[in-house]
CSV table of C-alpha atoms and ligand atoms in Angstrom, one decimal:
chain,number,residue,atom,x,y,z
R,1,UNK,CA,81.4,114.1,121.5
R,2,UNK,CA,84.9,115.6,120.7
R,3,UNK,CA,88.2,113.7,119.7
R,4,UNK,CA,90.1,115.1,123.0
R,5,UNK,CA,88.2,112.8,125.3
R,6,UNK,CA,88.6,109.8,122.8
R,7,UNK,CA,92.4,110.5,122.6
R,8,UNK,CA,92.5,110.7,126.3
R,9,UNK,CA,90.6,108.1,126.7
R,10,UNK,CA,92.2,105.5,124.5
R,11,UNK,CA,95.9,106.8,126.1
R,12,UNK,CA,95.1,105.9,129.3
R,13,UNK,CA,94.4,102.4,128.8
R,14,UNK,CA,90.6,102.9,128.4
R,15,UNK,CA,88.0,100.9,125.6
R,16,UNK,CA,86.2,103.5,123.3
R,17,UNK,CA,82.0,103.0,123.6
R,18,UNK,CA,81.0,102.1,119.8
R,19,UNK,CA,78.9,105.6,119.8
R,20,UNK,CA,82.6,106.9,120.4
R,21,UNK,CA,84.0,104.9,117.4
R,22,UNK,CA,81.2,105.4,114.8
R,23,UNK,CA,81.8,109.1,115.7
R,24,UNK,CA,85.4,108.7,114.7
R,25,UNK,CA,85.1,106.9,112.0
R,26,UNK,CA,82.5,109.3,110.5
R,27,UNK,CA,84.9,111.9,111.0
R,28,UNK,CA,87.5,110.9,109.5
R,29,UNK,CA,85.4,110.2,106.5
R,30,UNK,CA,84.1,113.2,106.2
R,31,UNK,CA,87.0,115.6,107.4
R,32,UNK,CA,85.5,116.8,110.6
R,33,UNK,CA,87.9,115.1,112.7
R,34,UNK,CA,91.5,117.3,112.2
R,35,UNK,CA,94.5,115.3,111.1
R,36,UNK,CA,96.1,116.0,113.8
R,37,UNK,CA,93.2,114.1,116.2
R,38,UNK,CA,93.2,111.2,114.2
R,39,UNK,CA,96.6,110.6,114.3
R,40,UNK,CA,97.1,111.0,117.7
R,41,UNK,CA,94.3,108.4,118.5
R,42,UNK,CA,95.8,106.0,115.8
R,43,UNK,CA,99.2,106.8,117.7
R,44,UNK,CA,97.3,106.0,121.2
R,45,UNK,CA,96.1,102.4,119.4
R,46,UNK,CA,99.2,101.2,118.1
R,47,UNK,CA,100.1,101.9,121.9
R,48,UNK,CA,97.4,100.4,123.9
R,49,UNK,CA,95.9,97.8,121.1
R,50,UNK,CA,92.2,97.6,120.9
R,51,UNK,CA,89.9,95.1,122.5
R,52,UNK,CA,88.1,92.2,120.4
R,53,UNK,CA,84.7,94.8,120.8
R,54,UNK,CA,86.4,97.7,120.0
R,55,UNK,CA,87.9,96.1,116.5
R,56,UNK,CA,84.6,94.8,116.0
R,57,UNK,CA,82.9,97.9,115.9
R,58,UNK,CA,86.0,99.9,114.0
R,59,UNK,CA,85.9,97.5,111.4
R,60,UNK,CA,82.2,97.4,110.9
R,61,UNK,CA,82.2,101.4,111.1
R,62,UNK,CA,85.4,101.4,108.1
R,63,UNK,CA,82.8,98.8,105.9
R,64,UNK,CA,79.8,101.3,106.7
R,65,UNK,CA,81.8,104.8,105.6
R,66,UNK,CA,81.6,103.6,102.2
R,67,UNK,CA,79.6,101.0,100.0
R,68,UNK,CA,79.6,96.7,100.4
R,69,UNK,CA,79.4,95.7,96.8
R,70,UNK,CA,76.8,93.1,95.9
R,71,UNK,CA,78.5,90.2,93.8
R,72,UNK,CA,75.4,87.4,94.3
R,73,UNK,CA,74.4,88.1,90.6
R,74,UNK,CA,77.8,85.8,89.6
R,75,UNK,CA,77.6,82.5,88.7
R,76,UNK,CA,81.3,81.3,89.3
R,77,UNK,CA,82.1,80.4,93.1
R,78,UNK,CA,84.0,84.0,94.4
R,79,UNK,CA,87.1,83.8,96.0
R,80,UNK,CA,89.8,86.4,96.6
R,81,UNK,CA,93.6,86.8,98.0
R,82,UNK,CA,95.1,89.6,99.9
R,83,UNK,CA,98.8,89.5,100.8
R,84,UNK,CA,99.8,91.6,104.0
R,85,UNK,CA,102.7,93.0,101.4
R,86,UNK,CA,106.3,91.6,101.0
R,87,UNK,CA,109.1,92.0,98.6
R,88,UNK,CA,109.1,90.3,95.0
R,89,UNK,CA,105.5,89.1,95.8
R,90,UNK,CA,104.0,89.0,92.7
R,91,UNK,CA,101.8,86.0,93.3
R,92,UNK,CA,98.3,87.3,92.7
R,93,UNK,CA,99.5,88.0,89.0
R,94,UNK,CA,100.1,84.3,89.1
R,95,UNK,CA,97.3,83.1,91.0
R,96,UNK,CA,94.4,85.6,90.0
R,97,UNK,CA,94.3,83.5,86.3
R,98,UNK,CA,95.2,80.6,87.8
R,99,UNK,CA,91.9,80.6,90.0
R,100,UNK,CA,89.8,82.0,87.4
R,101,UNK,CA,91.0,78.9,85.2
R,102,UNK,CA,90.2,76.4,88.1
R,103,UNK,CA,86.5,77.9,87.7
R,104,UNK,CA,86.4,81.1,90.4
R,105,UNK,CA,85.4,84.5,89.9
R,106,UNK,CA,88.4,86.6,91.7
R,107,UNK,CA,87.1,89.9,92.2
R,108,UNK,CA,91.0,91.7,93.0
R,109,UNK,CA,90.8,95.1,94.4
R,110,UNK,CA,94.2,96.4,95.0
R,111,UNK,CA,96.3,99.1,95.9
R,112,UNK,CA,99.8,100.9,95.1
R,113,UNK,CA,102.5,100.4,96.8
R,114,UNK,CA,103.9,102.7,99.3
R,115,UNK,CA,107.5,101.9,101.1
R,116,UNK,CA,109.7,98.9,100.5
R,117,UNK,CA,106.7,97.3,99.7
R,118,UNK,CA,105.1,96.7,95.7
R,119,UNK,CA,102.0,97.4,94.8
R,120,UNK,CA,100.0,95.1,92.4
R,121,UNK,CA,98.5,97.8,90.0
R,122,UNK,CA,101.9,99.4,90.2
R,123,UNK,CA,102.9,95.8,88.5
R,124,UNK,CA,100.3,95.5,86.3
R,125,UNK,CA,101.3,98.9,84.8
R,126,UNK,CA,104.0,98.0,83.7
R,127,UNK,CA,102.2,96.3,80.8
R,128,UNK,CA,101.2,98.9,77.4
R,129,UNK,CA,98.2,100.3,77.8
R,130,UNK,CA,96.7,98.0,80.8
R,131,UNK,CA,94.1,100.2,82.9
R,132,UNK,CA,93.8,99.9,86.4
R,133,UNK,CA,90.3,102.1,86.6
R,134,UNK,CA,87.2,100.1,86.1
R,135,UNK,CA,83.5,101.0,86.6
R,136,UNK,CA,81.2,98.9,88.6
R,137,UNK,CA,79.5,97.4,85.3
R,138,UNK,CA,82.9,96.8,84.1
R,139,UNK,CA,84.3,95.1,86.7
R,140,UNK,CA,80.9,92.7,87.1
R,141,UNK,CA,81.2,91.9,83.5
R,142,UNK,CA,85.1,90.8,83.0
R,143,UNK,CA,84.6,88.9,86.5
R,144,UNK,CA,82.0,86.8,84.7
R,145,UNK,CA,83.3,86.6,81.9
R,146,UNK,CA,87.0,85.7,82.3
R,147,UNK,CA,86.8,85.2,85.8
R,148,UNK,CA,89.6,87.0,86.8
R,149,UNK,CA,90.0,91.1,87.6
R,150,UNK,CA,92.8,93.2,89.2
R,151,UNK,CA,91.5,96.7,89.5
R,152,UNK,CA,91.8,99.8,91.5
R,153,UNK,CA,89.4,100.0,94.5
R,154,UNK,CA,86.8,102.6,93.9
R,155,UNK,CA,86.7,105.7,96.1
R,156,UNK,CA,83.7,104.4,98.0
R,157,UNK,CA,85.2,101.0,99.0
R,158,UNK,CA,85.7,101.8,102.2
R,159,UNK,CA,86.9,105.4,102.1
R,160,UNK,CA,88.1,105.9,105.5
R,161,UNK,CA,90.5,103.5,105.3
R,162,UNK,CA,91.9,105.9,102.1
R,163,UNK,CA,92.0,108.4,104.9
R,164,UNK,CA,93.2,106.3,107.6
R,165,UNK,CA,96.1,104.6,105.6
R,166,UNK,CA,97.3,108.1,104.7
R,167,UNK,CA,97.6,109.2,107.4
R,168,UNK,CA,99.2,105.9,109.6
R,169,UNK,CA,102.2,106.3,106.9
R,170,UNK,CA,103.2,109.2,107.5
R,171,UNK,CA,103.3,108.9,110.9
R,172,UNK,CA,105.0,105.4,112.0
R,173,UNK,CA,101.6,104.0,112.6
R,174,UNK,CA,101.5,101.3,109.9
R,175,UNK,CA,102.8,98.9,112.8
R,176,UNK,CA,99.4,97.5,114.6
R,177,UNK,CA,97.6,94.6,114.6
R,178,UNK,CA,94.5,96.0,115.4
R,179,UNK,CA,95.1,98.6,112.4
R,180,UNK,CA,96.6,96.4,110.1
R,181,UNK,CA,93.5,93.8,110.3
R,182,UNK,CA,90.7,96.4,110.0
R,183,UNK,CA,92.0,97.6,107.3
R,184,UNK,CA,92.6,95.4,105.0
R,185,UNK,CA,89.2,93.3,106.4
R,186,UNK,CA,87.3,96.5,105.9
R,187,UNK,CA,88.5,96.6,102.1
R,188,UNK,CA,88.2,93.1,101.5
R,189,UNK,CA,84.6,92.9,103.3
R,190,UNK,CA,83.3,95.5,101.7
R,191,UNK,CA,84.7,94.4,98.2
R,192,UNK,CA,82.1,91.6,98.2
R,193,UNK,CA,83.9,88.6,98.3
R,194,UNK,CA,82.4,85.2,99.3
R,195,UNK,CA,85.7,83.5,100.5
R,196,UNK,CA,89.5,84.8,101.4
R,197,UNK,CA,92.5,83.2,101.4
R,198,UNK,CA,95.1,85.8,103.4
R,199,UNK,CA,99.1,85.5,103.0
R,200,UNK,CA,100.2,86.7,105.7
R,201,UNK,CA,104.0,87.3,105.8
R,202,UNK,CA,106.4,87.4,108.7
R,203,UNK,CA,110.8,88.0,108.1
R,204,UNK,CA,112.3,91.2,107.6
R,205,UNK,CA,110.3,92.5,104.5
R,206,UNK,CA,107.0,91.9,106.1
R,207,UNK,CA,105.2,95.2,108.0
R,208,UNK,CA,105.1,93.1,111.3
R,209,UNK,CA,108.9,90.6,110.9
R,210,UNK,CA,107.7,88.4,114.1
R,211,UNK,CA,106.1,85.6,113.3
R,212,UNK,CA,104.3,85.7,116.4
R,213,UNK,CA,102.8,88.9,115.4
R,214,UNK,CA,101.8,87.4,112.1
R,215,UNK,CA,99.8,84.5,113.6
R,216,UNK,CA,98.0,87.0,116.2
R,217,UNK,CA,97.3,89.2,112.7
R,218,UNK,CA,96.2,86.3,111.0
R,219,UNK,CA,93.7,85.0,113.5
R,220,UNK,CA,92.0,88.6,114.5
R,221,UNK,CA,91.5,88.8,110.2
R,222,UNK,CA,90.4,85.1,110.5
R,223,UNK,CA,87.8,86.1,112.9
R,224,UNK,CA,86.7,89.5,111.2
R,225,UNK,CA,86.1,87.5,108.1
R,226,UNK,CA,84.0,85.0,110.3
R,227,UNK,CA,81.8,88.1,112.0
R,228,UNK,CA,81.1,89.4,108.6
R,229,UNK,CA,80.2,86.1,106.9
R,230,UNK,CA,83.4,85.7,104.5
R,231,UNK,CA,85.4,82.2,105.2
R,232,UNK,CA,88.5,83.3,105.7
R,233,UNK,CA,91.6,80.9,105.8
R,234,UNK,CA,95.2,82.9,106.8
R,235,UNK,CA,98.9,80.9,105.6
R,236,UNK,CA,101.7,82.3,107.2
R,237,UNK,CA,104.4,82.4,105.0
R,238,UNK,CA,108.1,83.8,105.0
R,239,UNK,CA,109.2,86.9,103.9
R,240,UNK,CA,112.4,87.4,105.4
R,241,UNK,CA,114.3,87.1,101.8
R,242,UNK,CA,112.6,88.4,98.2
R,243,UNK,CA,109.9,85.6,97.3
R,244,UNK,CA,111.2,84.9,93.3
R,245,UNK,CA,114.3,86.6,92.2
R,246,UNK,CA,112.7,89.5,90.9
R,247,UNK,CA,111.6,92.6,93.0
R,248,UNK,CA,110.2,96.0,90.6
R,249,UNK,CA,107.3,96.2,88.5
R,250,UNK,CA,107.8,94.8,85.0
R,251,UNK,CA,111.2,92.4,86.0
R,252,UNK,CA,107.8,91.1,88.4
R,253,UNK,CA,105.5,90.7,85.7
R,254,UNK,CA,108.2,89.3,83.3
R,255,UNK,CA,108.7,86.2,86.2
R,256,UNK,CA,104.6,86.3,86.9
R,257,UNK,CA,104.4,84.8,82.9
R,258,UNK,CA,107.4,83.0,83.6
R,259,UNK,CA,105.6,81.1,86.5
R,260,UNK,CA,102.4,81.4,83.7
R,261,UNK,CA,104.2,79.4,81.5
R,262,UNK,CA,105.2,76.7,83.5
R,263,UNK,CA,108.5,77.9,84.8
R,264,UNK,CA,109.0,80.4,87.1
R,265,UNK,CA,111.2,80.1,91.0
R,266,UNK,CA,110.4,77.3,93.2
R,267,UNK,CA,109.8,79.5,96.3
R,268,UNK,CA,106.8,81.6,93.9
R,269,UNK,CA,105.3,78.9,92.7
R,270,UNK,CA,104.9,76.8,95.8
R,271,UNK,CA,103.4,79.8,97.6
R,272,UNK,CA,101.0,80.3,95.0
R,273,UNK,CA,100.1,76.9,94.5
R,274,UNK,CA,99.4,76.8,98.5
R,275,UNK,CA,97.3,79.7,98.2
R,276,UNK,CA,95.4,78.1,95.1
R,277,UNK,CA,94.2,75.1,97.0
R,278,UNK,CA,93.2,76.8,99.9
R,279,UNK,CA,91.0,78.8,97.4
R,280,UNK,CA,90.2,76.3,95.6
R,281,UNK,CA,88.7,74.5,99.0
R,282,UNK,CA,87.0,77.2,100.1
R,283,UNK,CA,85.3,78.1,96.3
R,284,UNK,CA,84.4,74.2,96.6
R,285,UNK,CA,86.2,73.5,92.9
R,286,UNK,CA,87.8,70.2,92.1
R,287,UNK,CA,90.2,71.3,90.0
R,288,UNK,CA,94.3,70.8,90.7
R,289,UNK,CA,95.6,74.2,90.3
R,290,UNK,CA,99.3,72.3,89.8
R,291,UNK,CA,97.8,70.8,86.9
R,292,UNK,CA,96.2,73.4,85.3
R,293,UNK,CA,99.1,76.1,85.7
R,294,UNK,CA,100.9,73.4,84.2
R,295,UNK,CA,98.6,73.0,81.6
R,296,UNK,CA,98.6,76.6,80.2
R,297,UNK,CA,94.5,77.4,81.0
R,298,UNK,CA,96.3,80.4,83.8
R,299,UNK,CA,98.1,82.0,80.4
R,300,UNK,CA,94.9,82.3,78.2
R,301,UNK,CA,93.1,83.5,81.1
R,302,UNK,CA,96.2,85.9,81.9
R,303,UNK,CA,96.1,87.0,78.2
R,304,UNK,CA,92.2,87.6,78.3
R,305,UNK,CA,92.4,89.8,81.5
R,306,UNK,CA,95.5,92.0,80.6
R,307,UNK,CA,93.5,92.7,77.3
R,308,UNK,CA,89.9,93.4,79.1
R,309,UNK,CA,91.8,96.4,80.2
R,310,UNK,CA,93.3,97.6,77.1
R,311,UNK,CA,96.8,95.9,78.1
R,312,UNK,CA,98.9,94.0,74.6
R,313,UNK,CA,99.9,91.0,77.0
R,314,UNK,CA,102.1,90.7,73.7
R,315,UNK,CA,104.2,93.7,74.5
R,316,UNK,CA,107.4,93.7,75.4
R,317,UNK,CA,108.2,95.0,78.6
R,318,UNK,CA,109.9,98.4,79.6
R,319,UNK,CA,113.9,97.9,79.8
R,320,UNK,CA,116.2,100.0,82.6
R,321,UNK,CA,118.9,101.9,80.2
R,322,UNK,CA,120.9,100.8,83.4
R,323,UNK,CA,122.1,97.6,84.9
R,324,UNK,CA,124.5,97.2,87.5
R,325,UNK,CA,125.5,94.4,89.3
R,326,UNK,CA,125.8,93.4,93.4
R,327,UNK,CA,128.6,91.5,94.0
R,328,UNK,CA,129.9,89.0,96.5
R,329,UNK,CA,132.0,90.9,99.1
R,330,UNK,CA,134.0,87.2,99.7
R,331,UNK,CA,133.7,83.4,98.9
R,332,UNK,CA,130.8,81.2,100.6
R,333,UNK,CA,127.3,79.8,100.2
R,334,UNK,CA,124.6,82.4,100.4
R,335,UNK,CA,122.6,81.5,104.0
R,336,UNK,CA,120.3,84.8,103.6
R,337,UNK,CA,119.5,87.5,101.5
R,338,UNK,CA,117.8,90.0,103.3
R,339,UNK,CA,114.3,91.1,101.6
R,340,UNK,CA,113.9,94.4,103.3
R,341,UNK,CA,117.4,95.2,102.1
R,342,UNK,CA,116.6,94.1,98.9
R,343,UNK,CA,112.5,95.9,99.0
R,344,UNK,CA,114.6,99.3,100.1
R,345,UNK,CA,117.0,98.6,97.4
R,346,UNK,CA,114.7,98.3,94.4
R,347,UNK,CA,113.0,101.5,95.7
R,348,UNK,CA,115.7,103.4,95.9
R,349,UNK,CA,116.0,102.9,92.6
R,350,UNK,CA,113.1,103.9,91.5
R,351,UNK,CA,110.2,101.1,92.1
R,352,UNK,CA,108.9,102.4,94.3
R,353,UNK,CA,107.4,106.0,95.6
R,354,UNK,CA,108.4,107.7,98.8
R,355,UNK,CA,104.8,109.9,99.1
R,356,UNK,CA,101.5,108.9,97.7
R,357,UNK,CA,101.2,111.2,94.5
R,358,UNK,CA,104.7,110.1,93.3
R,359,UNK,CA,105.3,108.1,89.7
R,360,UNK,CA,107.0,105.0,89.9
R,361,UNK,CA,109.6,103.2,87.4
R,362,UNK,CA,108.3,100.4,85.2
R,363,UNK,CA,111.6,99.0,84.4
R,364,UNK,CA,113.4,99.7,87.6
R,365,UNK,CA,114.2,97.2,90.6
R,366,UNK,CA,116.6,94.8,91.3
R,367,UNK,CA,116.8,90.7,89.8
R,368,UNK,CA,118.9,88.4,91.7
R,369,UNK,CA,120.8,85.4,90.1
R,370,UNK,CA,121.9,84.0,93.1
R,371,UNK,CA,120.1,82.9,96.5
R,372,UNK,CA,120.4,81.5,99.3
R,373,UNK,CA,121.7,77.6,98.9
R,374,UNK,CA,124.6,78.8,95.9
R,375,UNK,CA,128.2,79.0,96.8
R,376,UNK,CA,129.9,82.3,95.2
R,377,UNK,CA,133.0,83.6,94.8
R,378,UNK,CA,134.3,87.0,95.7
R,379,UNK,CA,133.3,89.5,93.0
R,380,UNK,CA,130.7,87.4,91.7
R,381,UNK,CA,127.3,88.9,90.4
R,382,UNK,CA,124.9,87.9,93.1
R,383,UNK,CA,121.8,90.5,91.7
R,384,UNK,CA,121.6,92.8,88.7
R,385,UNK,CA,120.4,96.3,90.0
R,386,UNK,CA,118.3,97.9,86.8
R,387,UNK,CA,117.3,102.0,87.2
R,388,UNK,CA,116.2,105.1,85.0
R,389,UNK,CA,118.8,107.2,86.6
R,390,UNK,CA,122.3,105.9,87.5
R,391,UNK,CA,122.5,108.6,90.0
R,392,UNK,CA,120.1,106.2,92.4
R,393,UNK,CA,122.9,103.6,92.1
R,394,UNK,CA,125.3,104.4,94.9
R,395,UNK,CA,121.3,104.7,98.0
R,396,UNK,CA,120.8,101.1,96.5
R,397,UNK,CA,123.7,99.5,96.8
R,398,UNK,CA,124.4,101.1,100.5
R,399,UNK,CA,120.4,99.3,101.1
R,400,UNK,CA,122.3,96.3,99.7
R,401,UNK,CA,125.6,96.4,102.1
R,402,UNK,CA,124.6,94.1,104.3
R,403,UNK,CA,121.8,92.5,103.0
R,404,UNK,CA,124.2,89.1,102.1
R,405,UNK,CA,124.6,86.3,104.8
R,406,UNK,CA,127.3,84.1,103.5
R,407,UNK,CA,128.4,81.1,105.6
R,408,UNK,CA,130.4,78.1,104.9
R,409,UNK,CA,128.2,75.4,104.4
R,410,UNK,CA,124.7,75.1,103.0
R,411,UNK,CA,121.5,75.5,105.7
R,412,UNK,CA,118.9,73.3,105.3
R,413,UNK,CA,116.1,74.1,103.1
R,414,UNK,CA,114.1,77.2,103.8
R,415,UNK,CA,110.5,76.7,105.0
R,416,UNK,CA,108.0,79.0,102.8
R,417,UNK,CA,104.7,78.1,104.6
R,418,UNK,CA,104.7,78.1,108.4
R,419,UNK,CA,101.6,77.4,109.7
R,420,UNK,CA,97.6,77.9,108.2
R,421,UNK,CA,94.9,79.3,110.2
R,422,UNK,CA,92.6,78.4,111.7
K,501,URA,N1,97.8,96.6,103.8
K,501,URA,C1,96.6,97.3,104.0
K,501,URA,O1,95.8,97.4,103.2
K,501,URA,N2,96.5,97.9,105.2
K,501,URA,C2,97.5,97.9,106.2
K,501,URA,O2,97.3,98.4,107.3
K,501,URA,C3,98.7,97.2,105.9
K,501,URA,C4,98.8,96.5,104.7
């Protein structure tokens, strides 16, 4: 076998034999197939799509390069989330306690972020001394015992999708739906979870804005999950302004135990509350999430997971030495505020990383006080911009310059949750 005649094959329109993918796949893993090879077939996918058998067999081969962890010994009912990545979106810090307090085990394995996008861990670092790295015992014990775990994926969770993923940033091939879904199905598969409830987001911060696309992405995870016995449930939701107001790692957390407390921004909690039944219906739990967020149970269990992994969830949070402000260019209600404007802005000033190895700043990222729905006046504050380095000040407001639709009147009110699959 040799990756020409795959390329070649898959440019020209043609299906790959599974032979032909578990080849691949095992290349990739272990480093025989060049770079170069797999980009170019990744390339030739995001081109020609893959048929249902095809994805079948990729996905299976991604779950097979590494190990499928083995969570049966739990008692709770085991139920995960995975957002397809957005801007503000810090709603599995919200809704990771939350479902551990309705009685789940929620076995979170999460990534950084890369992009316009935030990563959880990248959030949850932001708290003193909280450690993303957890060994397998580990990770079985604080899932029992409090229910609730956001850790780092291990390097055998599905390895070539570490490889993959790598390589489709740097290389405009994020975009696919075929690539999208075995990926993240691959991870989540092989993570061990029983049930999955999948956010998937469509507007301008999502990876895939059309909400068309989204429902197609949605149903092809829908029916991976289904193949590899996890019931999967997908909600579309919009991401085409920040979710929340906040959007950078610690001004996230600070609103994710805002929401905790039994505040928090309409648009956040309604998402995660969505998300909670849906996981609550598929873990077969009676409990009303509403109620118990409300309640307080989410904080304590909150508390008792940051401090499992040496987190002080009494800490105060890291502080930018610089705030700015984004102001109204003229007088109006606010119809939009673009998220990927906003995503690109809080990276520029430091969120976020440009290449894998980078740091990223806890404090830095961008809070709005106004959204759509308020009438401002020219000159008024419409979002503080907080950064390490005031020389980042000048990229994030040009990200910002157009990112504010002001009209005359007030739009009706913005639908969060489009449509649930199946
Ligand atoms: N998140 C993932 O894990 N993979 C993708 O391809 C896109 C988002």
């Amino acid at each position: 076998m040799n990756a020409v005649d795959l390329i070649g094959a898959k440019r020209d329109g043609g299906e790959l034999s599974g032979e032909q993918i578990k080849w691949f796949i095992d290349g990739v893993t272990s480093g025989a197939v060049a770079s170069e090879q797999a980009a170019a077939l990744l390339m030739a996918i995001v081109w020609r799509g893959m048929a249902p058998r095809e994805l079948a067999t990729w996905t299976a081969a991604m779950i097979d390069s590494g190990r499928r962890l083995d969570l049966s010994s739990l008692s709770r009912p085991m139920v995960d989330k995975h957002s397809t990545g957005g801007v503000g979106d810090k709603v599995s810090l919200v809704l990771c306690p939350l479902m551990a307090a309705c009685g789940a085990a929620v076995p979170q394995l999460s990534g950084r972020g890369l992009g316009h996008t935030g990563g959880t861990l990248d959030k949850m670092e932001a708290i003193s001394g909280w450690q993303a790295a957890l060994s397998h015992d580990q990770f079985l014990a604080q899932l029992q015992d409090v229910g609730a775990v956001i850790a780092a994926a291990t390097a055998d969770l599905a390895p070539a999708d570490r490889v993959l993923y790598a390589l489709r940033d740097v290389t405009g091939t994020v975009a696919s739906i075929p690539l999208i879904a075995s990926s993240i199905m691959s991870k989540k598969i092989a993570e061990g979870t029983a049930g999955l409830v999948l956010d998937v987001k469509f507007g301008s911060g999502a990876f895939l804005p059309d909400p068309a696309d989204g429902e197609e992405l949605a149903r092809t995870m829908v029916g991976l999950g289904a193949a590899h016995g996890v019931d999967t449930v997908a909600l579309l939701t919009d991401m085409d302004q920040p979710l929340g107001l906040a959007a950078g790692n610690a001004l996230e957390v600070a609103e994710a135990v805002e929401t905790l407390a039994g505040g928090g921004p309409a648009d956040l909690v309604e998402v995660t509350l969505a998300l909670a039944r849906e996981m609550a219906a598929l873990a077969g739990l009676d409990a009303d999430p509403a109620e118990v967020l409300s309640g307080g149970r989410a904080m304590d269990v909150w508390r008792a997971m940051v401090a499992a992994q040496g987190g002080d969830p009494a800490a105060s949070l890291p502080t930018a030495p610089v705030v700015d402000h984004w102001t109204a260019p003229s007088d109006g209600v606010i119809s939009r505020i673009d998220a990927l404007a906003v995503g690109v802005a809080a990276w520029r000033l430091g969120a976020g990383r440009a290449h894998k190895e980078d740091a990223v700043s806890a404090a830095a990222g961008v809070r709005l006080r106004r959204l759509a729905g308020d009438r401002v006046a020219a000159g008024e504050v419409v979002a503080e911009l907080h950064t390490d380095d005031p020389s980042l000040l000048p990229a994030a407001h040009q990200a910002l310059s157009s990112a504010l639709t002001l009209a005359a009147a007030a739009a009706g009110p913005r639908r969060l949750i489009a449509s649930r699959i199946p």
